[in-house]
Amino acid sequence: MRGIWLSLATVLVASAAAAADLVWLTDLDKAQAQAKTENKLVFINFTGSDWCGWCIKLKKEVFDTQEFADYAKTNLVLVEVDFPRRKSQSAELKKANAALRDKFKVEGFPTLVVLNARGQKLWEQVGYMRGGPKAWIAKLDELKRK
């Protein structure tokens, strides 16, 4: 029994480390420049990180996994556009986030937007998508081929 708990703890620590390794930018212009240089997709996560239940579930079940982290590191430039209720943000970041919400006409959370390296919108997902990291990676691979 002790071995099972140790194995479970190891998996949880590995998942947390994977999430910690991912860099989520907050500046779309910088993300777009990086994506162009590295020929990657821009993956924008509009979230209410500390209050939106589906956002929290998506982070835990997809973004915090080693599988997604490994994929993201080689294929995506990640952008988080957060609208928290309890976490503090600078006035500048709040203003930038509101401008992005308006630009992409985001009406609910989570909303995920994928742009190609030239900044063209390839896909938008409003709400949670079932299937864990495998489903997200399959969709992102499909978009990469366009």
PDB file of C-alpha atoms in Angstrom:
ATOM      1  CA  MET A   1       0.000   0.000   0.000  1.00  0.00           C
ATOM      2  CA  ARG A   2       2.834   2.361   0.826  1.00  0.00           C
ATOM      3  CA  GLY A   3       4.256   1.808  -2.669  1.00  0.00           C
ATOM      4  CA  ILE A   4       0.964   2.856  -4.263  1.00  0.00           C
ATOM      5  CA  TRP A   5       0.900   6.118  -2.301  1.00  0.00           C
ATOM      6  CA  LEU A   6       4.528   6.791  -3.157  1.00  0.00           C
ATOM      7  CA  SER A   7       3.813   6.199  -6.858  1.00  0.00           C
ATOM      8  CA  LEU A   8       0.784   8.481  -6.723  1.00  0.00           C
ATOM      9  CA  ALA A   9       2.807  11.199  -4.996  1.00  0.00           C
ATOM     10  CA  THR A  10       5.520  10.893  -7.659  1.00  0.00           C
ATOM     11  CA  VAL A  11       2.955  11.325 -10.453  1.00  0.00           C
ATOM     12  CA  LEU A  12       1.445  14.380  -8.757  1.00  0.00           C
ATOM     13  CA  VAL A  13       4.846  15.986  -8.258  1.00  0.00           C
ATOM     14  CA  ALA A  14       5.767  15.285 -11.900  1.00  0.00           C
ATOM     15  CA  SER A  15       2.514  16.887 -13.085  1.00  0.00           C
ATOM     16  CA  ALA A  16       3.114  19.950 -10.928  1.00  0.00           C
ATOM     17  CA  ALA A  17       6.667  20.206 -12.269  1.00  0.00           C
ATOM     18  CA  ALA A  18       5.368  20.001 -15.851  1.00  0.00           C
ATOM     19  CA  ALA A  19       2.989  22.882 -15.241  1.00  0.00           C
ATOM     20  CA  ALA A  20       5.704  24.890 -13.521  1.00  0.00           C
ATOM     21  CA  ASP A  21       7.953  24.474 -16.575  1.00  0.00           C
ATOM     22  CA  LEU A  22       5.396  26.027 -18.927  1.00  0.00           C
ATOM     23  CA  VAL A  23       5.695  29.727 -19.587  1.00  0.00           C
ATOM     24  CA  TRP A  24       2.393  31.541 -20.050  1.00  0.00           C
ATOM     25  CA  LEU A  25       2.954  35.002 -21.493  1.00  0.00           C
ATOM     26  CA  THR A  26       0.543  37.881 -20.934  1.00  0.00           C
ATOM     27  CA  ASP A  27       1.608  40.033 -23.901  1.00  0.00           C
ATOM     28  CA  LEU A  28       0.055  38.866 -27.175  1.00  0.00           C
ATOM     29  CA  ASP A  29       2.387  40.989 -29.330  1.00  0.00           C
ATOM     30  CA  LYS A  30       5.462  39.376 -27.762  1.00  0.00           C
ATOM     31  CA  ALA A  31       3.863  35.944 -28.084  1.00  0.00           C
ATOM     32  CA  GLN A  32       3.090  36.559 -31.753  1.00  0.00           C
ATOM     33  CA  ALA A  33       6.670  37.661 -32.448  1.00  0.00           C
ATOM     34  CA  GLN A  34       8.011  34.554 -30.709  1.00  0.00           C
ATOM     35  CA  ALA A  35       5.605  32.305 -32.625  1.00  0.00           C
ATOM     36  CA  LYS A  36       6.715  33.822 -35.910  1.00  0.00           C
ATOM     37  CA  THR A  37      10.404  33.355 -35.062  1.00  0.00           C
ATOM     38  CA  GLU A  38       9.920  29.776 -33.826  1.00  0.00           C
ATOM     39  CA  ASN A  39       7.178  28.814 -36.328  1.00  0.00           C
ATOM     40  CA  LYS A  40       4.717  27.858 -33.600  1.00  0.00           C
ATOM     41  CA  LEU A  41       1.020  28.316 -32.961  1.00  0.00           C
ATOM     42  CA  VAL A  42      -0.178  30.901 -30.454  1.00  0.00           C
ATOM     43  CA  PHE A  43      -2.491  29.315 -27.878  1.00  0.00           C
ATOM     44  CA  ILE A  44      -4.543  31.914 -25.976  1.00  0.00           C
ATOM     45  CA  ASN A  45      -6.353  30.887 -22.804  1.00  0.00           C
ATOM     46  CA  PHE A  46      -9.051  33.330 -21.664  1.00  0.00           C
ATOM     47  CA  THR A  47      -9.694  32.240 -18.100  1.00  0.00           C
ATOM     48  CA  GLY A  48     -11.115  33.124 -14.735  1.00  0.00           C
ATOM     49  CA  SER A  49      -8.320  31.231 -13.007  1.00  0.00           C
ATOM     50  CA  ASP A  50      -9.514  31.559  -9.428  1.00  0.00           C
ATOM     51  CA  TRP A  51     -13.302  31.324  -9.796  1.00  0.00           C
ATOM     52  CA  CYS A  52     -14.297  29.577 -13.059  1.00  0.00           C
ATOM     53  CA  GLY A  53     -14.856  25.895 -12.315  1.00  0.00           C
ATOM     54  CA  TRP A  54     -14.416  24.766 -15.932  1.00  0.00           C
ATOM     55  CA  CYS A  55     -11.223  26.824 -16.232  1.00  0.00           C
ATOM     56  CA  ILE A  56      -9.795  25.209 -13.124  1.00  0.00           C
ATOM     57  CA  LYS A  57     -10.789  21.740 -14.395  1.00  0.00           C
ATOM     58  CA  LEU A  58      -9.168  22.423 -17.786  1.00  0.00           C
ATOM     59  CA  LYS A  59      -5.947  23.560 -16.144  1.00  0.00           C
ATOM     60  CA  LYS A  60      -5.826  20.551 -13.852  1.00  0.00           C
ATOM     61  CA  GLU A  61      -6.810  17.912 -16.426  1.00  0.00           C
ATOM     62  CA  VAL A  62      -4.956  19.276 -19.463  1.00  0.00           C
ATOM     63  CA  PHE A  63      -2.535  22.148 -18.950  1.00  0.00           C
ATOM     64  CA  ASP A  64      -0.945  20.703 -15.795  1.00  0.00           C
ATOM     65  CA  THR A  65      -0.142  17.353 -17.427  1.00  0.00           C
ATOM     66  CA  GLN A  66       3.296  16.283 -18.583  1.00  0.00           C
ATOM     67  CA  GLU A  67       1.834  15.253 -21.946  1.00  0.00           C
ATOM     68  CA  PHE A  68       0.492  18.744 -22.673  1.00  0.00           C
ATOM     69  CA  ALA A  69       3.633  20.416 -21.318  1.00  0.00           C
ATOM     70  CA  ASP A  70       5.869  18.353 -23.595  1.00  0.00           C
ATOM     71  CA  TYR A  71       3.696  19.166 -26.613  1.00  0.00           C
ATOM     72  CA  ALA A  72       3.416  22.862 -25.777  1.00  0.00           C
ATOM     73  CA  LYS A  73       7.155  23.343 -25.374  1.00  0.00           C
ATOM     74  CA  THR A  74       7.822  22.358 -28.983  1.00  0.00           C
ATOM     75  CA  ASN A  75       4.639  23.520 -30.720  1.00  0.00           C
ATOM     76  CA  LEU A  76       2.979  26.423 -28.908  1.00  0.00           C
ATOM     77  CA  VAL A  77       3.527  29.882 -27.536  1.00  0.00           C
ATOM     78  CA  LEU A  78       1.140  30.096 -24.589  1.00  0.00           C
ATOM     79  CA  VAL A  79      -0.769  33.231 -23.611  1.00  0.00           C
ATOM     80  CA  GLU A  80      -2.942  33.545 -20.523  1.00  0.00           C
ATOM     81  CA  VAL A  81      -5.577  36.278 -20.471  1.00  0.00           C
ATOM     82  CA  ASP A  82      -6.861  36.047 -16.917  1.00  0.00           C
ATOM     83  CA  PHE A  83      -9.867  37.670 -15.268  1.00  0.00           C
ATOM     84  CA  PRO A  84      -9.438  36.666 -11.619  1.00  0.00           C
ATOM     85  CA  ARG A  85     -11.670  37.766  -8.789  1.00  0.00           C
ATOM     86  CA  ARG A  86      -9.284  37.253  -5.864  1.00  0.00           C
ATOM     87  CA  LYS A  87      -5.794  37.530  -7.380  1.00  0.00           C
ATOM     88  CA  SER A  88      -4.445  41.020  -7.846  1.00  0.00           C
ATOM     89  CA  GLN A  89      -3.339  42.320 -11.237  1.00  0.00           C
ATOM     90  CA  SER A  90      -1.813  45.597 -12.304  1.00  0.00           C
ATOM     91  CA  ALA A  91      -4.119  48.174 -13.879  1.00  0.00           C
ATOM     92  CA  GLU A  92      -2.052  47.864 -17.072  1.00  0.00           C
ATOM     93  CA  LEU A  93      -2.596  44.086 -17.268  1.00  0.00           C
ATOM     94  CA  LYS A  94      -6.330  44.448 -16.565  1.00  0.00           C
ATOM     95  CA  LYS A  95      -6.617  46.988 -19.364  1.00  0.00           C
ATOM     96  CA  ALA A  96      -4.638  44.810 -21.806  1.00  0.00           C
ATOM     97  CA  ASN A  97      -6.730  41.759 -20.916  1.00  0.00           C
ATOM     98  CA  ALA A  98      -9.980  43.675 -21.408  1.00  0.00           C
ATOM     99  CA  ALA A  99      -8.756  44.869 -24.824  1.00  0.00           C
ATOM    100  CA  LEU A 100      -7.975  41.266 -25.855  1.00  0.00           C
ATOM    101  CA  ARG A 101     -11.354  40.073 -24.557  1.00  0.00           C
ATOM    102  CA  ASP A 102     -13.025  42.727 -26.728  1.00  0.00           C
ATOM    103  CA  LYS A 103     -10.832  42.048 -29.762  1.00  0.00           C
ATOM    104  CA  PHE A 104     -11.661  38.333 -29.737  1.00  0.00           C
ATOM    105  CA  LYS A 105     -15.281  38.919 -28.635  1.00  0.00           C
ATOM    106  CA  VAL A 106     -14.939  36.594 -25.649  1.00  0.00           C
ATOM    107  CA  GLU A 107     -18.231  36.153 -23.817  1.00  0.00           C
ATOM    108  CA  GLY A 108     -17.518  33.181 -21.556  1.00  0.00           C
ATOM    109  CA  PHE A 109     -14.772  31.248 -19.839  1.00  0.00           C
ATOM    110  CA  PRO A 110     -12.809  29.291 -20.659  1.00  0.00           C
ATOM    111  CA  THR A 111     -12.356  30.457 -24.235  1.00  0.00           C
ATOM    112  CA  LEU A 112      -9.340  29.161 -26.126  1.00  0.00           C
ATOM    113  CA  VAL A 113      -8.131  30.812 -29.321  1.00  0.00           C
ATOM    114  CA  VAL A 114      -5.421  29.457 -31.607  1.00  0.00           C
ATOM    115  CA  LEU A 115      -3.551  31.700 -34.029  1.00  0.00           C
ATOM    116  CA  ASN A 116      -1.015  30.704 -36.646  1.00  0.00           C
ATOM    117  CA  ALA A 117       2.446  32.245 -36.785  1.00  0.00           C
ATOM    118  CA  ARG A 118       1.081  35.066 -38.979  1.00  0.00           C
ATOM    119  CA  GLY A 119      -1.597  35.968 -36.411  1.00  0.00           C
ATOM    120  CA  GLN A 120      -4.555  34.506 -38.296  1.00  0.00           C
ATOM    121  CA  LYS A 121      -7.237  32.896 -36.146  1.00  0.00           C
ATOM    122  CA  LEU A 122      -7.413  29.173 -36.846  1.00  0.00           C
ATOM    123  CA  TRP A 123      -9.797  27.984 -34.149  1.00  0.00           C
ATOM    124  CA  GLU A 124     -11.819  28.971 -31.133  1.00  0.00           C
ATOM    125  CA  GLN A 125     -13.165  26.711 -28.403  1.00  0.00           C
ATOM    126  CA  VAL A 126     -15.660  28.128 -25.947  1.00  0.00           C
ATOM    127  CA  GLY A 127     -16.011  26.011 -22.833  1.00  0.00           C
ATOM    128  CA  TYR A 128     -14.439  22.824 -21.660  1.00  0.00           C
ATOM    129  CA  MET A 129     -13.539  20.138 -24.213  1.00  0.00           C
ATOM    130  CA  ARG A 130     -13.575  16.538 -23.027  1.00  0.00           C
ATOM    131  CA  GLY A 131     -10.815  14.083 -23.789  1.00  0.00           C
ATOM    132  CA  GLY A 132      -7.904  15.365 -21.738  1.00  0.00           C
ATOM    133  CA  PRO A 133      -4.547  16.275 -23.249  1.00  0.00           C
ATOM    134  CA  LYS A 134      -4.879  13.713 -26.061  1.00  0.00           C
ATOM    135  CA  ALA A 135      -7.963  15.475 -27.476  1.00  0.00           C
ATOM    136  CA  TRP A 136      -6.335  18.902 -27.271  1.00  0.00           C
ATOM    137  CA  ILE A 137      -3.100  17.711 -28.845  1.00  0.00           C
ATOM    138  CA  ALA A 138      -4.992  15.976 -31.678  1.00  0.00           C
ATOM    139  CA  LYS A 139      -6.884  19.200 -32.429  1.00  0.00           C
ATOM    140  CA  LEU A 140      -3.723  21.313 -32.271  1.00  0.00           C
ATOM    141  CA  ASP A 141      -1.886  18.902 -34.580  1.00  0.00           C
ATOM    142  CA  GLU A 142      -4.780  19.197 -37.039  1.00  0.00           C
ATOM    143  CA  LEU A 143      -4.481  22.985 -36.935  1.00  0.00           C
ATOM    144  CA  LYS A 144      -0.700  22.856 -37.440  1.00  0.00           C
ATOM    145  CA  ARG A 145      -1.212  21.013 -40.730  1.00  0.00           C
ATOM    146  CA  LYS A 146      -3.360  23.854 -42.136  1.00  0.00           C
TER     147      LYS A 146
END
